[in-house]
CSV table of C-alpha atoms in Angstrom, one decimal:
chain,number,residue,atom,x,y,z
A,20,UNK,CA,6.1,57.9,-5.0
A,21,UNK,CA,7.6,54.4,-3.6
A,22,UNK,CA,4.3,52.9,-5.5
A,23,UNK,CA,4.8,54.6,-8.9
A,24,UNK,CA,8.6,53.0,-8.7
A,25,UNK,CA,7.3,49.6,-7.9
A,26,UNK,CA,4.7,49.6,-10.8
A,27,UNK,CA,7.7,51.0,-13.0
A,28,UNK,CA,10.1,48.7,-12.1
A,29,UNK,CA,7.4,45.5,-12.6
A,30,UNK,CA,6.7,47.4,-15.9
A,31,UNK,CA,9.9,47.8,-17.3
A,32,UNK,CA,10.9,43.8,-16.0
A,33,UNK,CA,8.0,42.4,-17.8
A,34,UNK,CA,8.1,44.1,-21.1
A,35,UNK,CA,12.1,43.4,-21.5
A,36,UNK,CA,10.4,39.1,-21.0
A,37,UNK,CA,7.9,39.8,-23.2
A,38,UNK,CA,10.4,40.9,-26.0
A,39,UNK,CA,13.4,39.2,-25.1
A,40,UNK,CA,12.0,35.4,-25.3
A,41,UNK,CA,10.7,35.7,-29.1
A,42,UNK,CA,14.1,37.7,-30.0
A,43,UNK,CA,16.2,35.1,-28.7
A,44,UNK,CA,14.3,32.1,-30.0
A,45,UNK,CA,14.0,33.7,-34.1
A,46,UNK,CA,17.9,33.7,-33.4
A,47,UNK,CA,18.0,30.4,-32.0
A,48,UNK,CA,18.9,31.1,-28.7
A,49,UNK,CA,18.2,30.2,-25.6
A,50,UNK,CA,15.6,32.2,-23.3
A,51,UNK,CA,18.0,32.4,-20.9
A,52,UNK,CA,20.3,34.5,-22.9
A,53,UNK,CA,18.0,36.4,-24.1
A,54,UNK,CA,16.8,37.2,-20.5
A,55,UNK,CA,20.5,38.1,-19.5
A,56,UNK,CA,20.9,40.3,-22.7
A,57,UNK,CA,17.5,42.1,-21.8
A,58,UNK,CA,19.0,43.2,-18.0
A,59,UNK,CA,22.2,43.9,-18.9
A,60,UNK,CA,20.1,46.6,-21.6
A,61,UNK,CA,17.9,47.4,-19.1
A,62,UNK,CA,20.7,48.0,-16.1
A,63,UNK,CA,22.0,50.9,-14.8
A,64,UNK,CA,25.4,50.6,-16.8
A,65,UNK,CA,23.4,50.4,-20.4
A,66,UNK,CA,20.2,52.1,-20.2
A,67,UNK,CA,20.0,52.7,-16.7
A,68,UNK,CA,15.9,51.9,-16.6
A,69,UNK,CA,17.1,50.3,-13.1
A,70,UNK,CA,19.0,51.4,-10.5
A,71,UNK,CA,21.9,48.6,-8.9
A,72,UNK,CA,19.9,48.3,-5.5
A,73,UNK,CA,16.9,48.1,-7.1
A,74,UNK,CA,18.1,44.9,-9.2
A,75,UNK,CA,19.7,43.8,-6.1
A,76,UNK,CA,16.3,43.3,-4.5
A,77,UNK,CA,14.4,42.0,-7.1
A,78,UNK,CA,17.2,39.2,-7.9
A,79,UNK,CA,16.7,38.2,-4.5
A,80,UNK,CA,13.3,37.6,-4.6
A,81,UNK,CA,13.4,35.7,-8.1
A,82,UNK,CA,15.8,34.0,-6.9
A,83,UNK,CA,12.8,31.8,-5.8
A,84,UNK,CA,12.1,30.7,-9.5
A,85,UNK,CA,15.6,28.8,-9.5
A,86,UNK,CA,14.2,27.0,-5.8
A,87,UNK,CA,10.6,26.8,-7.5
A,88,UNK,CA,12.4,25.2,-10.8
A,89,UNK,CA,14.4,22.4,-9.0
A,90,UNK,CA,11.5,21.9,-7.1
A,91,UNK,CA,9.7,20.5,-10.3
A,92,UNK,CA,12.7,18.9,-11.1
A,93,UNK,CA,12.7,17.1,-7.8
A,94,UNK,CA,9.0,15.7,-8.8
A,95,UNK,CA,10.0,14.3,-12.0
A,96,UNK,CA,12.3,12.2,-10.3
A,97,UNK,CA,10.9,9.2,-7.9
A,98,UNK,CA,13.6,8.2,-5.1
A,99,UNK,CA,14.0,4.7,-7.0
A,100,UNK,CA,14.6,6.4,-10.2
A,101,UNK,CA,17.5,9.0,-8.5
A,102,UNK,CA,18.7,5.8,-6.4
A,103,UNK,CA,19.6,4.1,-9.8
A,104,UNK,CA,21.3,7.3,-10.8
A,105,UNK,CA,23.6,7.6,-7.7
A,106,UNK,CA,27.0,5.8,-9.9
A,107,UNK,CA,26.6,9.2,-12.4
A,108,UNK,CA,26.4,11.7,-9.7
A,109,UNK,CA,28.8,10.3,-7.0
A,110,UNK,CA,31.1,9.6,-9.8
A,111,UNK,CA,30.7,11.9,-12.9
A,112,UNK,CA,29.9,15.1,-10.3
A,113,UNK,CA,32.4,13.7,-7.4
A,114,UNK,CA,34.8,13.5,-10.2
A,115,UNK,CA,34.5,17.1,-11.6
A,116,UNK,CA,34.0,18.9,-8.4
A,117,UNK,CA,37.2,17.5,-7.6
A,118,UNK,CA,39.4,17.8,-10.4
A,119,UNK,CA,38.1,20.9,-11.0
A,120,UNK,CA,38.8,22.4,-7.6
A,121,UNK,CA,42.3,20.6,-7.6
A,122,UNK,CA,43.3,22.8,-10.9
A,123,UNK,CA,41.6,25.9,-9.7
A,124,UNK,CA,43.2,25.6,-6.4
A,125,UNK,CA,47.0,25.0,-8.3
A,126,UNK,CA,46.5,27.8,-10.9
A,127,UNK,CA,45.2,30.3,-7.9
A,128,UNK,CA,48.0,29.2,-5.9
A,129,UNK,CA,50.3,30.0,-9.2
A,130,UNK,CA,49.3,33.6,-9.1
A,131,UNK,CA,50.1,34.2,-5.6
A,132,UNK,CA,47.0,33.5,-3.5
A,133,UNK,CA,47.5,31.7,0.0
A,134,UNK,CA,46.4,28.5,0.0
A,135,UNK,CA,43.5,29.0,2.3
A,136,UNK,CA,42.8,31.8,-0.2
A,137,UNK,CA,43.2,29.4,-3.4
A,138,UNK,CA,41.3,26.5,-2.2
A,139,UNK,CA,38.0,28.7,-1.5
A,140,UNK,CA,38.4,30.2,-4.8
A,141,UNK,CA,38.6,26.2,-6.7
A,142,UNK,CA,35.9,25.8,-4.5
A,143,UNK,CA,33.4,28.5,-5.3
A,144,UNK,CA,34.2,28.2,-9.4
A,145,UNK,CA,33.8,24.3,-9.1
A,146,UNK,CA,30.5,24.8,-9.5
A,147,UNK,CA,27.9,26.1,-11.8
A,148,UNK,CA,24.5,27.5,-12.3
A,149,UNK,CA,21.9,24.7,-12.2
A,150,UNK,CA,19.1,27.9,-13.4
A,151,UNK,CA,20.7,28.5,-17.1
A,152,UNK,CA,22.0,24.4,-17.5
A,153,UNK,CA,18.4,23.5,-16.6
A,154,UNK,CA,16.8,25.8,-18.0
A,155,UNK,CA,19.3,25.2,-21.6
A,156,UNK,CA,18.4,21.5,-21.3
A,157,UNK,CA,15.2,21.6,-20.9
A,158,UNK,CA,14.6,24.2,-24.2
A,159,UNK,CA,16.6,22.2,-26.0
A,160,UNK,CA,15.4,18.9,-25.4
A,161,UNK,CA,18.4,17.2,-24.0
A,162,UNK,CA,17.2,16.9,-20.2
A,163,UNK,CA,16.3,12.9,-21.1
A,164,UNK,CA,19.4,12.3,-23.4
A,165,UNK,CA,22.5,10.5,-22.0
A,166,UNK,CA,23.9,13.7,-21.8
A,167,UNK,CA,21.1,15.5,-20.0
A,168,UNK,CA,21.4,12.9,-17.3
A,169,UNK,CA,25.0,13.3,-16.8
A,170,UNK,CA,24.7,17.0,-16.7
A,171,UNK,CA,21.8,16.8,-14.4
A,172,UNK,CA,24.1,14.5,-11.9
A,173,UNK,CA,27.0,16.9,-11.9
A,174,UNK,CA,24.7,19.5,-10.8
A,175,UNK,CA,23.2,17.3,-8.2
A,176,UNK,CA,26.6,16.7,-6.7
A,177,UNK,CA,27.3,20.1,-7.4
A,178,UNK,CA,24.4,21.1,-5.0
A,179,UNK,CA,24.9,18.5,-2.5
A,180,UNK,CA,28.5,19.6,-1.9
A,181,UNK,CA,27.5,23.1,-0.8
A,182,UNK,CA,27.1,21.4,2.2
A,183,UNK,CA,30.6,20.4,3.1
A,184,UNK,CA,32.1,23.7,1.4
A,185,UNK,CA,30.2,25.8,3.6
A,186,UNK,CA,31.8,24.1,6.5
A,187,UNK,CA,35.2,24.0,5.2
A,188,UNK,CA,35.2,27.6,4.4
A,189,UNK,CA,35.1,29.3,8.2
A,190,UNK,CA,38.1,26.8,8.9
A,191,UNK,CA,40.0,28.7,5.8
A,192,UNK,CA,39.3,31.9,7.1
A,193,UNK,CA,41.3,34.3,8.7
A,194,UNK,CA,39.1,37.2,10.1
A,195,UNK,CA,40.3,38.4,13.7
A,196,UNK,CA,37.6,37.9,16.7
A,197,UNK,CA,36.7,41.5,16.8
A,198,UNK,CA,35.5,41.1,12.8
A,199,UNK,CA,33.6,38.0,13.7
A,200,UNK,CA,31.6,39.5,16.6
A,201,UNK,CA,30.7,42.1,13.8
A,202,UNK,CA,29.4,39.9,11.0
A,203,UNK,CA,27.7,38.0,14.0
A,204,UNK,CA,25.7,40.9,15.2
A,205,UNK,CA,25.0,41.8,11.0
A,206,UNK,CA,22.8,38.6,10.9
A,207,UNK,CA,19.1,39.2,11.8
A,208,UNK,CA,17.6,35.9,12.1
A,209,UNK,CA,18.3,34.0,15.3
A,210,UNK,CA,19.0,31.1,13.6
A,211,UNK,CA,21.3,32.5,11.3
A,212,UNK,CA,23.3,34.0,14.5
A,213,UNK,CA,23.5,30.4,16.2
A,214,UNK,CA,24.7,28.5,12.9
A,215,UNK,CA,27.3,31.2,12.4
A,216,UNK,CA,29.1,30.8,16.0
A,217,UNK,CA,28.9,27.2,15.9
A,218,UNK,CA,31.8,25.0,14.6
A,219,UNK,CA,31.8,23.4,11.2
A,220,UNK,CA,31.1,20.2,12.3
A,221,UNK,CA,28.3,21.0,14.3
A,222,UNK,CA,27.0,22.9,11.3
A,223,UNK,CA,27.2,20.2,8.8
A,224,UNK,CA,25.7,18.2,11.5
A,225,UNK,CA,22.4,20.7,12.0
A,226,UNK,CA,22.1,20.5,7.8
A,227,UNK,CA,22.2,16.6,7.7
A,228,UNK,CA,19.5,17.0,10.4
A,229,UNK,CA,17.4,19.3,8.5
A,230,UNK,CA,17.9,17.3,5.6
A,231,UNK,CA,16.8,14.5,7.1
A,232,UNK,CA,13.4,16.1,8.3
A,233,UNK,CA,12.8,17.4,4.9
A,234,UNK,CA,12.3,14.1,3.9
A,235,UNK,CA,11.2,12.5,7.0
A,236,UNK,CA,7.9,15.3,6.7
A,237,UNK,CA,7.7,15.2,3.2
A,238,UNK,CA,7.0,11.3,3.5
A,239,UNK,CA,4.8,11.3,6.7
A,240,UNK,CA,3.7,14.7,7.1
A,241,UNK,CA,3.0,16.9,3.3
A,242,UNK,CA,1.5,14.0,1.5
A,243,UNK,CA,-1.7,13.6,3.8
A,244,UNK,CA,-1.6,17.5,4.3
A,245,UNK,CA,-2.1,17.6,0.5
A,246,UNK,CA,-5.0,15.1,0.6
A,247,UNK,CA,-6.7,17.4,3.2
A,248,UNK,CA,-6.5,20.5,1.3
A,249,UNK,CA,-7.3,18.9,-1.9
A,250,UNK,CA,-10.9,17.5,-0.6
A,251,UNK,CA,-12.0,20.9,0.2
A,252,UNK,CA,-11.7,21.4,-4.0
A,253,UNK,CA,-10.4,24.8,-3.3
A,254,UNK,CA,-7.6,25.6,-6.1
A,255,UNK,CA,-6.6,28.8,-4.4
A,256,UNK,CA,-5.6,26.9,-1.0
A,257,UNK,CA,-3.8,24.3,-2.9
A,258,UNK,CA,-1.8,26.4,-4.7
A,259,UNK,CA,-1.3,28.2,-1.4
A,260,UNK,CA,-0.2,25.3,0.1
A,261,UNK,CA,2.3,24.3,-2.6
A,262,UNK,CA,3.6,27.9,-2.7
A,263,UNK,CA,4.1,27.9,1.3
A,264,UNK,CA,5.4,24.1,0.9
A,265,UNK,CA,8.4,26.0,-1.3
A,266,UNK,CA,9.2,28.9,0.4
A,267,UNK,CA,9.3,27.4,4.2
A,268,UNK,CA,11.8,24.8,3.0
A,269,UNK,CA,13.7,27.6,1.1
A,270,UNK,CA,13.6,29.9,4.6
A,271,UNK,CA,14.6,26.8,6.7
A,272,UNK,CA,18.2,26.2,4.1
A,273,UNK,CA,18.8,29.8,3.5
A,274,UNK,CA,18.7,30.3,7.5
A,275,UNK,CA,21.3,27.5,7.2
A,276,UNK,CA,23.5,28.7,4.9
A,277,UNK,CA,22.3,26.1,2.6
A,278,UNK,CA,21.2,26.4,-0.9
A,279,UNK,CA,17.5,26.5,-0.5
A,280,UNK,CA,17.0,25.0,-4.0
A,281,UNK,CA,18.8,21.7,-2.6
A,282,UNK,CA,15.9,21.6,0.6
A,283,UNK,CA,13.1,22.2,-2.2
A,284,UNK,CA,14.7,19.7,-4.7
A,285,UNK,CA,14.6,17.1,-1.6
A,286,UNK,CA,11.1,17.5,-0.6
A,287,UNK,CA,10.3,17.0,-4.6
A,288,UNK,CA,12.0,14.1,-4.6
A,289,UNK,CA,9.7,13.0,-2.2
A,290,UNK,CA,6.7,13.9,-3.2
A,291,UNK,CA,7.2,12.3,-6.9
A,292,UNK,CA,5.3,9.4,-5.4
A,293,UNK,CA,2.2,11.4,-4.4
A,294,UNK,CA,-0.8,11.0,-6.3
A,295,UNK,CA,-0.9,14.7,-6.1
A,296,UNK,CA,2.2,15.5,-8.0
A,297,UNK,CA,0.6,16.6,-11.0
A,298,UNK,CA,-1.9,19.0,-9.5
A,299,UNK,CA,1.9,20.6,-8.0
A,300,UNK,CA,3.7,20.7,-10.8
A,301,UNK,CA,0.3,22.6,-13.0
A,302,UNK,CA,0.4,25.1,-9.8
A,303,UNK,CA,3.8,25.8,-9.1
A,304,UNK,CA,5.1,26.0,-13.2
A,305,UNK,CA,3.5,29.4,-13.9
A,306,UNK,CA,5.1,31.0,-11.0
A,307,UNK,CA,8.1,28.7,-11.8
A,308,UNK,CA,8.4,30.2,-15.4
A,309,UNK,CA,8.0,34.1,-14.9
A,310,UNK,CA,10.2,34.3,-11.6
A,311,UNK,CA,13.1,32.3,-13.6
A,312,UNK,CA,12.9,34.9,-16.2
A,313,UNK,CA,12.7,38.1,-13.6
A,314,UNK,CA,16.3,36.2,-12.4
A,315,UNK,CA,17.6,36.0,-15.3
A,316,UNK,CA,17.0,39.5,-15.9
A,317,UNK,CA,18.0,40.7,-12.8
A,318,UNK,CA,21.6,38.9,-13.1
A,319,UNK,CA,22.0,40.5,-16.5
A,320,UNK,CA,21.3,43.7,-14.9
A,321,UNK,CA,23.6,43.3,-11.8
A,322,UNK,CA,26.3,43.0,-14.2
A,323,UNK,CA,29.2,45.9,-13.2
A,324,UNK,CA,30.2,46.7,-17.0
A,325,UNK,CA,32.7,49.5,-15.4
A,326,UNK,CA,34.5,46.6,-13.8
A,327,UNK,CA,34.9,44.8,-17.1
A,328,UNK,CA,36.1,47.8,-18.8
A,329,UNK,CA,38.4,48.3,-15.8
A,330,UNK,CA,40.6,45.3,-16.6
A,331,UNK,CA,38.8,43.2,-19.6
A,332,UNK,CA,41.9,41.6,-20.1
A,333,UNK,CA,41.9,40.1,-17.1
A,334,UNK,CA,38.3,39.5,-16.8
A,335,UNK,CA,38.0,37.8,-20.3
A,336,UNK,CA,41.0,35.6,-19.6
A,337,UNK,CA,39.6,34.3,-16.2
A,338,UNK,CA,36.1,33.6,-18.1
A,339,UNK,CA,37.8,32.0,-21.4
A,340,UNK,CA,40.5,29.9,-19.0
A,341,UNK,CA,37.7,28.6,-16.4
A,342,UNK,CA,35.2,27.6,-19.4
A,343,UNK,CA,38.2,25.9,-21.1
A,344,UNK,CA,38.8,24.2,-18.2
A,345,UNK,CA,35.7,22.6,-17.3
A,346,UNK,CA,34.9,21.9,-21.0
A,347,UNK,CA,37.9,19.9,-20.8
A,348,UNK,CA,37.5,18.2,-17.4
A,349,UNK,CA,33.6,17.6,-18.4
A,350,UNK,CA,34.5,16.2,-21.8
A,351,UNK,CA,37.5,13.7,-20.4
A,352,UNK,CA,35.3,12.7,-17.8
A,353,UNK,CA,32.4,12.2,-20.3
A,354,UNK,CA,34.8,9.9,-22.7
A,355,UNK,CA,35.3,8.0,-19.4
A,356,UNK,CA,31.7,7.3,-18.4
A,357,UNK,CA,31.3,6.8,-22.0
A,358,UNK,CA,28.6,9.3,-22.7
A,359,UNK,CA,28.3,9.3,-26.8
């Protein structure tokens, strides 16, 4: 029965967060890991308590706790305050995007990639997950330290430059006109389908624009829509309206290729000056908390162990070489902006 399934699969997600957050934390971990170490036991490859598609599905839709999470993030952060921060993130997360796609690009370009090929690769591996950084920070304490600052600008710029990658990366390709037609009828929403036979430009161009209404409506618009809900003292319609607030801005970026948690992290931004910022942040943090930990688990269980044991040479060279490499680039661009 497709019910019984569903109840199972919520079932076996929620007791692996239930036991993996106090096993991680008695051995000091991070919640995080122990999320990712509960899917990869829980995946089809170890214990096979869910099937691939299955964890495919779910990870999309808890993907939402990563939008939901910078979200928050966004409303602890008032435009003055990320104004005064714009030296560490043009500089410290200009600097290591850059480098670090620079190197990937030469060491791809080493091992016989084109260089159309090469420079999408440096750009994809340039950047990182905001979810488990965040999320490590935070746990740990460190999201107000020097540190936690400079981390937190490098995945600002980090997000920010999907924009221009995703518009550099249809001028690297090299898929024939017949294959493009294809991938252009794949896409179901009509906005999706207009974006994709538009130029890069003219894309880049439509996500500046949506950008800019984010925070043109998040100013003029959200603020005194909040007031209006809040008088009627309803909590459930509040909550609704944060809830929706999140997910339309995530629709709207992911319809334009974008990374929806940038859109949400935006519309945070401006918000942090609403006198209803508090009531958001105690509404969206519960769903906030238990959709990050569904993600987590649903990565770990999406991991392909018979790839790994396929070549684990080669996989645990690429891993140990590009975490060597950005601990270095990170750490020389730390002694730089003299981060102690």
């Amino acid at each position: 029965m497709p019910n019984e399934s569903l109840f199972f699969q919520a079932f076996v997600y929620l007791v692996s967060a239930v036991i993996a957050v106090p096993v991680a934390r008695r051995l000091g971990l991070s919640s995080g890991l122990g999320y990712l170490v509960a899917g990869m036991l829980i995946g089809p490859f170890v214990l096979g308590l869910v099937g691939y598609e299955e964890g495919q599905n779910v990870l999309h839709f808890a993907e939402f706790g990563v939008v939901m999470m910078l979200f928050l993030v966004g409303l602890e952060l008032q435009p003055s305050m990320l104004w005064r921060m714009r030296a560490p993130i043009l500089g410290l997360g200009g600097l290591q995007v850059l480098f670090t796609t620079l190197a990937v690009t030469g060491i791809a370009m080493l091992c016989g990639l084109s260089w159309q090929m090469a420079l999408a690769v440096g750009m994809a591996l340039a950047l990182s997950s905001t979810a488990i950084v965040l999320q490590s920070l935070q746990e740990k304490g460190l999201a107000g330290t020097s540190a936690g600052r400079g981390a937190f600008s490098v995945l600002l710029f980090q997000d920010i430059a999907v924009i221009p990658m995703l518009a550099t990366f249809p001028l690297l390709a090299t898929i024939s006109p017949q294959s493009a037609d294809d991938h252009h009828h794949e896409e179901g929403n009509a906005l999706s389908e207009w974006i994709a036979g538009q130029p890069g430009w003219m894309t880049t161009l439509v996500v500046l624009a949506a950008v800019a209404a984010i925070i043109v409506a998040g100013r003029f618009l959200l603020n005194p829509l909040l007031g209006l809900v809040a008088r009627t003292r309803v909590r459930e319609a509040f909550v609704a309206l944060a809830l929706v607030i999140v997910i339309g801005i995530a629709l709207l970026m992911t319809s334009l290729g974008v990374s929806a948690a940038l859109g949400t992290f935006l519309a945070g931004v401006v918000l942090a000056d609403s006198s209803y910022r508090h009531e958001l942040e105690a509404d969206i943090e519960p769903f906030k908390g238990l959709l990050l930990g569904v993600f987590f688990i649903s990565v770990g269980a999406s991991i392909d162990f018979s790839l790994i044991a396929a070549k684990p040479g080669v996989v645990a060279a690429v891993v140990v070489g590009l975490v060597a490499l950005k601990a270095a680039i990170l750490f020389g661009l730390g002694l730089l902006g003299k981060l102690g």
